[in-house]
mmCIF file with all atom_site columns, C-alpha atoms in Angstrom:
data_model
loop_
_atom_site.group_PDB
_atom_site.id
_atom_site.type_symbol
_atom_site.label_atom_id
_atom_site.label_alt_id
_atom_site.label_comp_id
_atom_site.label_asym_id
_atom_site.label_entity_id
_atom_site.label_seq_id
_atom_site.pdbx_PDB_ins_code
_atom_site.Cartn_x
_atom_site.Cartn_y
_atom_site.Cartn_z
_atom_site.occupancy
_atom_site.B_iso_or_equiv
_atom_site.pdbx_formal_charge
_atom_site.auth_seq_id
_atom_site.auth_comp_id
_atom_site.auth_asym_id
_atom_site.auth_atom_id
_atom_site.pdbx_PDB_model_num
ATOM 1   C CA . MET A 1 1   ? -112.426 3.724   158.879 1.00 47.00 ? 192 MET A CA 1
ATOM 2   C CA . ALA A 1 2   ? -110.866 6.102   161.416 1.00 47.00 ? 193 ALA A CA 1
ATOM 3   C CA . ARG A 1 3   ? -114.242 7.645   162.086 1.00 51.00 ? 194 ARG A CA 1
ATOM 4   C CA . THR A 1 4   ? -115.756 4.211   162.699 1.00 54.00 ? 195 THR A CA 1
ATOM 5   C CA . VAL A 1 5   ? -112.956 3.289   165.096 1.00 49.00 ? 196 VAL A CA 1
ATOM 6   C CA . ASN A 1 6   ? -113.385 6.567   166.970 1.00 74.00 ? 197 ASN A CA 1
ATOM 7   C CA . ALA A 1 7   ? -117.128 6.036   167.216 1.00 76.00 ? 198 ALA A CA 1
ATOM 8   C CA . THR A 1 8   ? -116.593 2.545   168.601 1.00 83.00 ? 199 THR A CA 1
ATOM 9   C CA . ARG A 1 9   ? -114.052 3.789   171.160 1.00 84.00 ? 200 ARG A CA 1
ATOM 10  C CA . HIS A 1 10  ? -116.455 6.541   172.169 1.00 81.00 ? 201 HIS A CA 1
ATOM 11  C CA . MET A 1 11  ? -119.230 4.002   172.725 1.00 86.00 ? 202 MET A CA 1
ATOM 12  C CA . VAL A 1 12  ? -116.997 1.629   174.686 1.00 90.00 ? 203 VAL A CA 1
ATOM 13  C CA . ARG A 1 13  ? -115.685 4.431   176.934 1.00 92.00 ? 204 ARG A CA 1
ATOM 14  C CA . ARG A 1 14  ? -119.171 5.812   177.460 1.00 95.00 ? 205 ARG A CA 1
ATOM 15  C CA . ASP A 1 15  ? -120.467 2.354   178.372 1.00 95.00 ? 206 ASP A CA 1
ATOM 16  C CA . ALA A 1 16  ? -117.661 2.020   180.922 1.00 96.00 ? 207 ALA A CA 1
ATOM 17  C CA . PHE A 1 17  ? -118.985 5.135   182.695 1.00 97.00 ? 208 PHE A CA 1
ATOM 18  C CA . LEU A 1 18  ? -122.507 3.687   182.566 1.00 96.00 ? 209 LEU A CA 1
ATOM 19  C CA . ASP A 1 19  ? -121.355 0.307   183.951 1.00 96.00 ? 210 ASP A CA 1
ATOM 20  C CA . VAL A 1 20  ? -119.669 1.956   186.951 1.00 97.00 ? 211 VAL A CA 1
ATOM 21  C CA . ALA A 1 21  ? -122.541 4.340   187.532 1.00 96.00 ? 212 ALA A CA 1
ATOM 22  C CA . GLN A 1 22  ? -125.066 1.534   187.495 1.00 95.00 ? 213 GLN A CA 1
ATOM 23  C CA . ARG A 1 23  ? -123.005 -0.510  189.912 1.00 95.00 ? 214 ARG A CA 1
ATOM 24  C CA . LEU A 1 24  ? -122.629 2.406   192.304 1.00 95.00 ? 215 LEU A CA 1
ATOM 25  C CA . VAL A 1 25  ? -126.296 3.373   192.116 1.00 93.00 ? 216 VAL A CA 1
ATOM 26  C CA . GLN A 1 26  ? -127.244 -0.190  192.986 1.00 92.00 ? 217 GLN A CA 1
ATOM 27  C CA . ALA A 1 27  ? -124.645 -0.447  195.790 1.00 93.00 ? 218 ALA A CA 1
ATOM 28  C CA . LYS A 1 28  ? -124.948 2.919   197.560 1.00 90.00 ? 219 LYS A CA 1
ATOM 29  C CA . GLY A 1 29  ? -127.880 4.783   195.961 1.00 90.00 ? 220 GLY A CA 1
ATOM 30  C CA . TYR A 1 30  ? -128.023 7.660   193.527 1.00 91.00 ? 221 TYR A CA 1
ATOM 31  C CA . GLU A 1 31  ? -127.988 10.342  196.225 1.00 89.00 ? 222 GLU A CA 1
ATOM 32  C CA . ALA A 1 32  ? -124.858 8.941   197.888 1.00 92.00 ? 223 ALA A CA 1
ATOM 33  C CA . MET A 1 33  ? -123.003 8.408   194.600 1.00 94.00 ? 224 MET A CA 1
ATOM 34  C CA . SER A 1 34  ? -120.824 11.291  193.452 1.00 96.00 ? 225 SER A CA 1
ATOM 35  C CA . ILE A 1 35  ? -119.179 12.017  190.128 1.00 96.00 ? 226 ILE A CA 1
ATOM 36  C CA . GLN A 1 36  ? -115.866 11.647  191.933 1.00 97.00 ? 227 GLN A CA 1
ATOM 37  C CA . ASP A 1 37  ? -116.809 8.085   192.907 1.00 97.00 ? 228 ASP A CA 1
ATOM 38  C CA . VAL A 1 38  ? -117.226 7.260   189.243 1.00 97.00 ? 229 VAL A CA 1
ATOM 39  C CA . LEU A 1 39  ? -113.966 8.931   188.322 1.00 96.00 ? 230 LEU A CA 1
ATOM 40  C CA . ASP A 1 40  ? -112.081 7.095   191.068 1.00 96.00 ? 231 ASP A CA 1
ATOM 41  C CA . GLU A 1 41  ? -113.314 3.683   189.897 1.00 95.00 ? 232 GLU A CA 1
ATOM 42  C CA . LEU A 1 42  ? -112.368 4.385   186.309 1.00 94.00 ? 233 LEU A CA 1
ATOM 43  C CA . GLU A 1 43  ? -109.232 6.380   187.132 1.00 93.00 ? 234 GLU A CA 1
ATOM 44  C CA . ALA A 1 44  ? -110.639 9.006   184.751 1.00 93.00 ? 235 ALA A CA 1
ATOM 45  C CA . SER A 1 45  ? -110.477 12.777  184.728 1.00 93.00 ? 236 SER A CA 1
ATOM 46  C CA . LYS A 1 46  ? -113.350 15.199  185.087 1.00 94.00 ? 237 LYS A CA 1
ATOM 47  C CA . GLY A 1 47  ? -112.686 16.295  181.551 1.00 93.00 ? 238 GLY A CA 1
ATOM 48  C CA . ALA A 1 48  ? -113.268 12.739  180.347 1.00 92.00 ? 239 ALA A CA 1
ATOM 49  C CA . PHE A 1 49  ? -116.543 12.566  182.266 1.00 95.00 ? 240 PHE A CA 1
ATOM 50  C CA . TYR A 1 50  ? -117.864 15.864  180.919 1.00 94.00 ? 241 TYR A CA 1
ATOM 51  C CA . HIS A 1 51  ? -116.970 14.809  177.399 1.00 93.00 ? 242 HIS A CA 1
ATOM 52  C CA . TYR A 1 52  ? -119.841 12.321  177.668 1.00 95.00 ? 243 TYR A CA 1
ATOM 53  C CA . PHE A 1 53  ? -122.191 13.735  180.324 1.00 96.00 ? 244 PHE A CA 1
ATOM 54  C CA . ASP A 1 54  ? -122.910 17.278  181.405 1.00 94.00 ? 245 ASP A CA 1
ATOM 55  C CA . SER A 1 55  ? -124.065 16.284  184.921 1.00 94.00 ? 246 SER A CA 1
ATOM 56  C CA . LYS A 1 56  ? -124.678 13.490  187.367 1.00 93.00 ? 247 LYS A CA 1
ATOM 57  C CA . GLN A 1 57  ? -128.328 13.617  186.387 1.00 90.00 ? 248 GLN A CA 1
ATOM 58  C CA . ALA A 1 58  ? -127.427 13.124  182.737 1.00 93.00 ? 249 ALA A CA 1
ATOM 59  C CA . LEU A 1 59  ? -125.364 10.071  183.724 1.00 94.00 ? 250 LEU A CA 1
ATOM 60  C CA . LEU A 1 60  ? -128.389 8.564   185.523 1.00 91.00 ? 251 LEU A CA 1
ATOM 61  C CA . GLU A 1 61  ? -130.638 9.253   182.561 1.00 90.00 ? 252 GLU A CA 1
ATOM 62  C CA . ALA A 1 62  ? -128.181 7.477   180.271 1.00 93.00 ? 253 ALA A CA 1
ATOM 63  C CA . VAL A 1 63  ? -128.142 4.425   182.588 1.00 93.00 ? 254 VAL A CA 1
ATOM 64  C CA . VAL A 1 64  ? -131.941 4.248   182.534 1.00 89.00 ? 255 VAL A CA 1
ATOM 65  C CA . GLU A 1 65  ? -132.043 4.851   178.790 1.00 90.00 ? 256 GLU A CA 1
ATOM 66  C CA . ARG A 1 66  ? -129.637 1.978   178.196 1.00 92.00 ? 257 ARG A CA 1
ATOM 67  C CA . PHE A 1 67  ? -131.808 -0.247  180.354 1.00 89.00 ? 258 PHE A CA 1
ATOM 68  C CA . ALA A 1 68  ? -134.936 0.687   178.400 1.00 86.00 ? 259 ALA A CA 1
ATOM 69  C CA . ASP A 1 69  ? -133.251 0.351   175.014 1.00 88.00 ? 260 ASP A CA 1
ATOM 70  C CA . GLY A 1 70  ? -131.979 -3.112  175.958 1.00 88.00 ? 261 GLY A CA 1
ATOM 71  C CA . ALA A 1 71  ? -135.510 -4.250  176.814 1.00 85.00 ? 262 ALA A CA 1
ATOM 72  C CA . ILE A 1 72  ? -136.876 -2.874  173.563 1.00 85.00 ? 263 ILE A CA 1
ATOM 73  C CA . ALA A 1 73  ? -134.072 -4.496  171.550 1.00 88.00 ? 264 ALA A CA 1
ATOM 74  C CA . ASP A 1 74  ? -134.925 -7.848  173.097 1.00 87.00 ? 265 ASP A CA 1
ATOM 75  C CA . LEU A 1 75  ? -138.561 -7.484  172.071 1.00 87.00 ? 266 LEU A CA 1
ATOM 76  C CA . ALA A 1 76  ? -137.968 -5.997  168.591 1.00 88.00 ? 267 ALA A CA 1
ATOM 77  C CA . PRO A 1 77  ? -137.900 -9.247  166.619 1.00 90.00 ? 268 PRO A CA 1
ATOM 78  C CA . LEU A 1 78  ? -141.305 -10.309 168.008 1.00 90.00 ? 269 LEU A CA 1
ATOM 79  C CA . LEU A 1 79  ? -142.860 -6.828  167.645 1.00 88.00 ? 270 LEU A CA 1
ATOM 80  C CA . ASP A 1 80  ? -141.683 -6.639  164.034 1.00 89.00 ? 271 ASP A CA 1
ATOM 81  C CA . ASP A 1 81  ? -143.021 -10.081 163.105 1.00 93.00 ? 272 ASP A CA 1
ATOM 82  C CA . PRO A 1 82  ? -146.192 -9.619  161.027 1.00 91.00 ? 273 PRO A CA 1
ATOM 83  C CA . ASN A 1 83  ? -147.236 -13.234 161.676 1.00 94.00 ? 274 ASN A CA 1
ATOM 84  C CA . VAL A 1 84  ? -147.634 -12.735 165.453 1.00 96.00 ? 275 VAL A CA 1
ATOM 85  C CA . PRO A 1 85  ? -151.136 -11.525 166.454 1.00 97.00 ? 276 PRO A CA 1
ATOM 86  C CA . ALA A 1 86  ? -151.353 -8.066  167.989 1.00 97.00 ? 277 ALA A CA 1
ATOM 87  C CA . LEU A 1 87  ? -152.820 -9.218  171.294 1.00 96.00 ? 278 LEU A CA 1
ATOM 88  C CA . ARG A 1 88  ? -150.050 -11.780 171.746 1.00 95.00 ? 279 ARG A CA 1
ATOM 89  C CA . LYS A 1 89  ? -147.475 -9.061  170.946 1.00 95.00 ? 280 LYS A CA 1
ATOM 90  C CA . LEU A 1 90  ? -148.992 -6.846  173.610 1.00 94.00 ? 281 LEU A CA 1
ATOM 91  C CA . GLU A 1 91  ? -148.947 -9.532  176.287 1.00 93.00 ? 282 GLU A CA 1
ATOM 92  C CA . THR A 1 92  ? -145.409 -10.524 175.323 1.00 91.00 ? 283 THR A CA 1
ATOM 93  C CA . PHE A 1 93  ? -144.410 -6.866  175.494 1.00 89.00 ? 284 PHE A CA 1
ATOM 94  C CA . PHE A 1 94  ? -145.560 -6.640  179.110 1.00 88.00 ? 285 PHE A CA 1
ATOM 95  C CA . ALA A 1 95  ? -143.996 -10.032 179.979 1.00 89.00 ? 286 ALA A CA 1
ATOM 96  C CA . GLY A 1 96  ? -140.704 -8.990  178.360 1.00 88.00 ? 287 GLY A CA 1
ATOM 97  C CA . ILE A 1 97  ? -140.536 -5.797  180.379 1.00 88.00 ? 288 ILE A CA 1
ATOM 98  C CA . ALA A 1 98  ? -141.332 -7.716  183.556 1.00 88.00 ? 289 ALA A CA 1
ATOM 99  C CA . ARG A 1 99  ? -138.618 -10.269 182.777 1.00 88.00 ? 290 ARG A CA 1
ATOM 100 C CA . ARG A 1 100 ? -136.048 -7.514  182.145 1.00 88.00 ? 291 ARG A CA 1
ATOM 101 C CA . LYS A 1 101 ? -136.944 -5.831  185.417 1.00 89.00 ? 292 LYS A CA 1
ATOM 102 C CA . ALA A 1 102 ? -136.607 -9.121  187.306 1.00 90.00 ? 293 ALA A CA 1
ATOM 103 C CA . GLU A 1 103 ? -133.188 -9.746  185.728 1.00 91.00 ? 294 GLU A CA 1
ATOM 104 C CA . GLN A 1 104 ? -132.006 -6.310  186.873 1.00 90.00 ? 295 GLN A CA 1
ATOM 105 C CA . LYS A 1 105 ? -133.891 -6.103  190.149 1.00 91.00 ? 296 LYS A CA 1
ATOM 106 C CA . ASP A 1 106 ? -131.173 -4.162  191.970 1.00 91.00 ? 297 ASP A CA 1
ATOM 107 C CA . LEU A 1 107 ? -131.238 -1.422  189.338 1.00 89.00 ? 298 LEU A CA 1
ATOM 108 C CA . VAL A 1 108 ? -135.032 -1.309  189.347 1.00 90.00 ? 299 VAL A CA 1
ATOM 109 C CA . LEU A 1 109 ? -135.091 -0.929  193.145 1.00 90.00 ? 300 LEU A CA 1
ATOM 110 C CA . ALA A 1 110 ? -132.561 1.902   192.897 1.00 89.00 ? 301 ALA A CA 1
ATOM 111 C CA . ILE A 1 111 ? -134.744 3.610   190.239 1.00 87.00 ? 302 ILE A CA 1
ATOM 112 C CA . ILE A 1 112 ? -137.794 3.226   192.494 1.00 87.00 ? 303 ILE A CA 1
ATOM 113 C CA . GLU A 1 113 ? -135.915 4.981   195.311 1.00 86.00 ? 304 GLU A CA 1
ATOM 114 C CA . ILE A 1 114 ? -134.950 7.791   192.931 1.00 84.00 ? 305 ILE A CA 1
ATOM 115 C CA . TRP A 1 115 ? -138.496 8.028   191.523 1.00 81.00 ? 306 TRP A CA 1
ATOM 116 C CA . ASN A 1 116 ? -140.006 8.418   194.987 1.00 81.00 ? 307 ASN A CA 1
ATOM 117 C CA . SER A 1 117 ? -137.586 11.092  196.172 1.00 81.00 ? 308 SER A CA 1
ATOM 118 C CA . ASP A 1 118 ? -139.048 14.592  196.379 1.00 76.00 ? 309 ASP A CA 1
ATOM 119 C CA . GLY A 1 119 ? -135.672 16.037  195.416 1.00 75.00 ? 310 GLY A CA 1
ATOM 120 C CA . ASN A 1 120 ? -135.622 14.219  192.099 1.00 77.00 ? 311 ASN A CA 1
ATOM 121 C CA . ALA A 1 121 ? -138.753 15.700  190.504 1.00 81.00 ? 312 ALA A CA 1
ATOM 122 C CA . ILE A 1 122 ? -136.818 16.824  187.406 1.00 81.00 ? 313 ILE A CA 1
ATOM 123 C CA . VAL A 1 123 ? -135.211 13.409  187.003 1.00 79.00 ? 314 VAL A CA 1
ATOM 124 C CA . ARG A 1 124 ? -138.592 11.745  187.482 1.00 82.00 ? 315 ARG A CA 1
ATOM 125 C CA . GLU A 1 125 ? -140.202 13.902  184.771 1.00 85.00 ? 316 GLU A CA 1
ATOM 126 C CA . LYS A 1 126 ? -137.361 13.150  182.344 1.00 82.00 ? 317 LYS A CA 1
ATOM 127 C CA . LEU A 1 127 ? -137.678 9.426   182.988 1.00 82.00 ? 318 LEU A CA 1
ATOM 128 C CA . ARG A 1 128 ? -141.415 9.722   182.376 1.00 85.00 ? 319 ARG A CA 1
ATOM 129 C CA . ARG A 1 129 ? -140.825 11.462  179.075 1.00 88.00 ? 320 ARG A CA 1
ATOM 130 C CA . LEU A 1 130 ? -138.231 8.851   178.116 1.00 86.00 ? 321 LEU A CA 1
ATOM 131 C CA . THR A 1 131 ? -140.785 6.099   178.711 1.00 86.00 ? 322 THR A CA 1
ATOM 132 C CA . VAL A 1 132 ? -143.346 7.873   176.560 1.00 89.00 ? 323 VAL A CA 1
ATOM 133 C CA . SER A 1 133 ? -140.876 8.505   173.710 1.00 90.00 ? 324 SER A CA 1
ATOM 134 C CA . ARG A 1 134 ? -139.749 4.877   173.659 1.00 88.00 ? 325 ARG A CA 1
ATOM 135 C CA . MET A 1 135 ? -143.085 3.106   174.132 1.00 90.00 ? 326 MET A CA 1
ATOM 136 C CA . VAL A 1 136 ? -145.682 5.108   172.238 1.00 94.00 ? 327 VAL A CA 1
ATOM 137 C CA . PRO A 1 137 ? -144.281 4.362   168.749 1.00 94.00 ? 328 PRO A CA 1
ATOM 138 C CA . LEU A 1 138 ? -143.984 0.634   169.568 1.00 92.00 ? 329 LEU A CA 1
ATOM 139 C CA . LEU A 1 139 ? -147.482 0.341   171.003 1.00 94.00 ? 330 LEU A CA 1
ATOM 140 C CA . SER A 1 140 ? -148.977 2.467   168.214 1.00 96.00 ? 331 SER A CA 1
ATOM 141 C CA . ALA A 1 141 ? -147.698 -0.049  165.638 1.00 96.00 ? 332 ALA A CA 1
ATOM 142 C CA . VAL A 1 142 ? -149.116 -2.984  167.625 1.00 96.00 ? 333 VAL A CA 1
ATOM 143 C CA . ILE A 1 143 ? -152.467 -1.234  168.091 1.00 97.00 ? 334 ILE A CA 1
ATOM 144 C CA . GLU A 1 144 ? -152.666 -0.431  164.402 1.00 97.00 ? 335 GLU A CA 1
ATOM 145 C CA . GLN A 1 145 ? -152.061 -4.094  163.633 1.00 97.00 ? 336 GLN A CA 1
ATOM 146 C CA . GLY A 1 146 ? -154.805 -5.027  166.099 1.00 98.00 ? 337 GLY A CA 1
ATOM 147 C CA . ILE A 1 147 ? -157.219 -2.666  164.327 1.00 98.00 ? 338 ILE A CA 1
ATOM 148 C CA . ASP A 1 148 ? -156.395 -4.231  160.975 1.00 97.00 ? 339 ASP A CA 1
ATOM 149 C CA . GLU A 1 149 ? -157.001 -7.674  162.503 1.00 97.00 ? 340 GLU A CA 1
ATOM 150 C CA . GLY A 1 150 ? -160.400 -6.551  163.776 1.00 97.00 ? 341 GLY A CA 1
ATOM 151 C CA . VAL A 1 151 ? -159.348 -7.237  167.366 1.00 97.00 ? 342 VAL A CA 1
ATOM 152 C CA . PHE A 1 152 ? -158.817 -3.720  168.743 1.00 98.00 ? 343 PHE A CA 1
ATOM 153 C CA . HIS A 1 153 ? -161.617 -1.164  168.352 1.00 97.00 ? 344 HIS A CA 1
ATOM 154 C CA . VAL A 1 154 ? -160.166 2.328   168.692 1.00 96.00 ? 345 VAL A CA 1
ATOM 155 C CA . ALA A 1 155 ? -160.237 5.515   166.637 1.00 92.00 ? 346 ALA A CA 1
ATOM 156 C CA . SER A 1 156 ? -156.513 6.325   166.427 1.00 95.00 ? 347 SER A CA 1
ATOM 157 C CA . PRO A 1 157 ? -153.454 4.113   167.098 1.00 97.00 ? 348 PRO A CA 1
ATOM 158 C CA . ASP A 1 158 ? -151.184 7.059   168.052 1.00 96.00 ? 349 ASP A CA 1
ATOM 159 C CA . GLU A 1 159 ? -153.586 8.709   170.515 1.00 96.00 ? 350 GLU A CA 1
ATOM 160 C CA . THR A 1 160 ? -154.602 5.363   171.972 1.00 96.00 ? 351 THR A CA 1
ATOM 161 C CA . ALA A 1 161 ? -150.957 4.414   172.489 1.00 96.00 ? 352 ALA A CA 1
ATOM 162 C CA . THR A 1 162 ? -150.381 7.748   174.257 1.00 96.00 ? 353 THR A CA 1
ATOM 163 C CA . VAL A 1 163 ? -153.326 7.085   176.592 1.00 95.00 ? 354 VAL A CA 1
ATOM 164 C CA . PHE A 1 164 ? -152.126 3.520   177.071 1.00 94.00 ? 355 PHE A CA 1
ATOM 165 C CA . VAL A 1 165 ? -148.627 4.588   178.128 1.00 93.00 ? 356 VAL A CA 1
ATOM 166 C CA . SER A 1 166 ? -150.043 7.269   180.451 1.00 94.00 ? 357 SER A CA 1
ATOM 167 C CA . LEU A 1 167 ? -152.062 4.576   182.183 1.00 94.00 ? 358 LEU A CA 1
ATOM 168 C CA . MET A 1 168 ? -148.963 2.356   182.322 1.00 92.00 ? 359 MET A CA 1
ATOM 169 C CA . LEU A 1 169 ? -147.058 5.128   184.075 1.00 91.00 ? 360 LEU A CA 1
ATOM 170 C CA . GLY A 1 170 ? -149.847 5.530   186.556 1.00 92.00 ? 361 GLY A CA 1
ATOM 171 C CA . PHE A 1 171 ? -149.860 1.795   187.143 1.00 92.00 ? 362 PHE A CA 1
ATOM 172 C CA . GLN A 1 172 ? -146.063 1.823   187.626 1.00 90.00 ? 363 GLN A CA 1
ATOM 173 C CA . GLU A 1 173 ? -146.252 4.613   190.229 1.00 90.00 ? 364 GLU A CA 1
ATOM 174 C CA . LEU A 1 174 ? -148.916 2.724   192.123 1.00 92.00 ? 365 LEU A CA 1
ATOM 175 C CA . ALA A 1 175 ? -146.869 -0.479  191.908 1.00 92.00 ? 366 ALA A CA 1
ATOM 176 C CA . ASN A 1 176 ? -143.880 1.387   193.337 1.00 91.00 ? 367 ASN A CA 1
ATOM 177 C CA . ASP A 1 177 ? -146.015 2.475   196.287 1.00 92.00 ? 368 ASP A CA 1
ATOM 178 C CA . TYR A 1 178 ? -147.365 -1.061  196.703 1.00 94.00 ? 369 TYR A CA 1
ATOM 179 C CA . PHE A 1 179 ? -143.825 -2.496  196.710 1.00 92.00 ? 370 PHE A CA 1
ATOM 180 C CA . ILE A 1 180 ? -142.831 -0.158  199.515 1.00 93.00 ? 371 ILE A CA 1
ATOM 181 C CA . GLY A 1 181 ? -146.068 -0.867  201.342 1.00 93.00 ? 372 GLY A CA 1
ATOM 182 C CA . ARG A 1 182 ? -145.507 -4.611  201.099 1.00 94.00 ? 373 ARG A CA 1
ATOM 183 C CA . GLN A 1 183 ? -142.000 -4.216  202.494 1.00 92.00 ? 374 GLN A CA 1
ATOM 184 C CA . ALA A 1 184 ? -143.455 -2.226  205.393 1.00 93.00 ? 375 ALA A CA 1
ATOM 185 C CA . GLY A 1 185 ? -146.338 -4.632  205.895 1.00 94.00 ? 376 GLY A CA 1
ATOM 186 C CA . THR A 1 186 ? -148.988 -1.965  205.284 1.00 96.00 ? 377 THR A CA 1
ATOM 187 C CA . ILE A 1 187 ? -150.389 -3.435  202.036 1.00 94.00 ? 378 ILE A CA 1
ATOM 188 C CA . THR A 1 188 ? -151.782 -6.920  201.532 1.00 96.00 ? 379 THR A CA 1
ATOM 189 C CA . PHE A 1 189 ? -151.165 -9.070  198.496 1.00 96.00 ? 380 PHE A CA 1
ATOM 190 C CA . ALA A 1 190 ? -154.942 -9.103  197.864 1.00 96.00 ? 381 ALA A CA 1
ATOM 191 C CA . VAL A 1 191 ? -154.883 -5.319  197.436 1.00 96.00 ? 382 VAL A CA 1
ATOM 192 C CA . VAL A 1 192 ? -152.171 -5.644  194.769 1.00 95.00 ? 383 VAL A CA 1
ATOM 193 C CA . GLN A 1 193 ? -154.202 -8.325  192.966 1.00 95.00 ? 384 GLN A CA 1
ATOM 194 C CA . ARG A 1 194 ? -157.350 -6.201  192.934 1.00 96.00 ? 385 ARG A CA 1
ATOM 195 C CA . SER A 1 195 ? -155.407 -3.225  191.609 1.00 96.00 ? 386 SER A CA 1
ATOM 196 C CA . VAL A 1 196 ? -153.882 -5.285  188.789 1.00 95.00 ? 387 VAL A CA 1
ATOM 197 C CA . ALA A 1 197 ? -157.330 -6.586  187.891 1.00 96.00 ? 388 ALA A CA 1
ATOM 198 C CA . SER A 1 198 ? -158.714 -3.040  187.779 1.00 96.00 ? 389 SER A CA 1
ATOM 199 C CA . PHE A 1 199 ? -155.902 -1.728  185.612 1.00 95.00 ? 390 PHE A CA 1
ATOM 200 C CA . THR A 1 200 ? -156.123 -4.726  183.301 1.00 96.00 ? 391 THR A CA 1
ATOM 201 C CA . GLU A 1 201 ? -159.842 -4.026  182.796 1.00 97.00 ? 392 GLU A CA 1
ATOM 202 C CA . ALA A 1 202 ? -159.036 -0.375  182.080 1.00 96.00 ? 393 ALA A CA 1
ATOM 203 C CA . PHE A 1 203 ? -156.489 -1.418  179.438 1.00 96.00 ? 394 PHE A CA 1
ATOM 204 C CA . GLU A 1 204 ? -159.044 -3.735  177.870 1.00 97.00 ? 395 GLU A CA 1
ATOM 205 C CA . ARG A 1 205 ? -161.604 -0.945  177.674 1.00 96.00 ? 396 ARG A CA 1
ATOM 206 C CA . ILE A 1 206 ? -159.104 1.401   176.043 1.00 96.00 ? 397 ILE A CA 1
ATOM 207 C CA . LEU A 1 207 ? -158.499 -1.222  173.347 1.00 97.00 ? 398 LEU A CA 1
ATOM 208 C CA . GLY A 1 208 ? -162.156 -2.103  172.970 1.00 97.00 ? 399 GLY A CA 1
ATOM 209 C CA . ILE A 1 209 ? -161.633 -5.807  173.712 1.00 97.00 ? 400 ILE A CA 1
ATOM 210 C CA . PRO A 1 210 ? -163.777 -8.103  175.936 1.00 97.00 ? 401 PRO A CA 1
ATOM 211 C CA . LYS A 1 211 ? -163.037 -8.363  179.639 1.00 95.00 ? 402 LYS A CA 1
ATOM 212 C CA . GLY A 1 212 ? -160.617 -11.211 180.333 1.00 95.00 ? 403 GLY A CA 1
ATOM 213 C CA . SER A 1 213 ? -158.907 -10.900 176.954 1.00 96.00 ? 404 SER A CA 1
ATOM 214 C CA . LEU A 1 214 ? -155.644 -9.389  178.271 1.00 95.00 ? 405 LEU A CA 1
ATOM 215 C CA . THR A 1 215 ? -153.112 -10.636 180.806 1.00 93.00 ? 406 THR A CA 1
ATOM 216 C CA . LEU A 1 216 ? -151.265 -7.609  182.164 1.00 88.00 ? 407 LEU A CA 1
ATOM 217 C CA . THR A 1 217 ? -149.021 -9.633  184.464 1.00 90.00 ? 408 THR A CA 1
ATOM 218 C CA . ASP A 1 218 ? -149.024 -13.198 185.734 1.00 90.00 ? 409 ASP A CA 1
ATOM 219 C CA . GLU A 1 219 ? -149.140 -14.508 189.285 1.00 91.00 ? 410 GLU A CA 1
ATOM 220 C CA . SER A 1 220 ? -145.459 -15.514 189.344 1.00 92.00 ? 411 SER A CA 1
ATOM 221 C CA . THR A 1 221 ? -144.446 -11.916 188.530 1.00 92.00 ? 412 THR A CA 1
ATOM 222 C CA . LEU A 1 222 ? -146.729 -10.535 191.199 1.00 92.00 ? 413 LEU A CA 1
ATOM 223 C CA . HIS A 1 223 ? -145.280 -12.911 193.804 1.00 93.00 ? 414 HIS A CA 1
ATOM 224 C CA . PHE A 1 224 ? -141.724 -12.053 192.717 1.00 93.00 ? 415 PHE A CA 1
ATOM 225 C CA . TRP A 1 225 ? -142.262 -8.388  193.549 1.00 93.00 ? 416 TRP A CA 1
ATOM 226 C CA . PHE A 1 226 ? -145.098 -8.367  196.080 1.00 92.00 ? 417 PHE A CA 1
ATOM 227 C CA . GLY A 1 227 ? -145.330 -11.885 197.512 1.00 86.00 ? 418 GLY A CA 1
#
């Protein structure tokens, strides 16, 4: 029992650091936030901080990891339901991620700023690897189901999922650039629409499904971010 209580306290205290860090990243940006800012808000010592995180970068990674794990947890019941067709699971997966991003727009915008900073190449690579490690197993299971249903026509679920996620990351990087371009007025909404259509077709080809079978994102989501 004592070990369970200690584990719970550890989680609660760690989450307190993450809550403050997320709020500060959203309010002032990752670069401007310091470890001391976090300590001041929590009235905590450096020793307490380093008990949970070995650096400011590790703190950021934990914030992003919690965000990703929350999105996956929301989708888990649907992804685990054998009665839901694979293609519907895939579309709901994309829609669920989009919804989660919209709900935490301030955090997503802060992550975009971090992602695009030349000084955060190591952080960017770690976030990329985090995405791969979280998404490939989920998508592999969905793709395998689609193969069994006779809907997806691919040789290997695992390798296809890896390619799929790599393309997703490329799409996300382009979307980041488009978001900034739309804010600056250098990119039209039509360009965004054409790009989404092209990536959607690429995803369909990877899965071996007819053109027009997959909805990568809907118009309301596009207008929310790029309208």
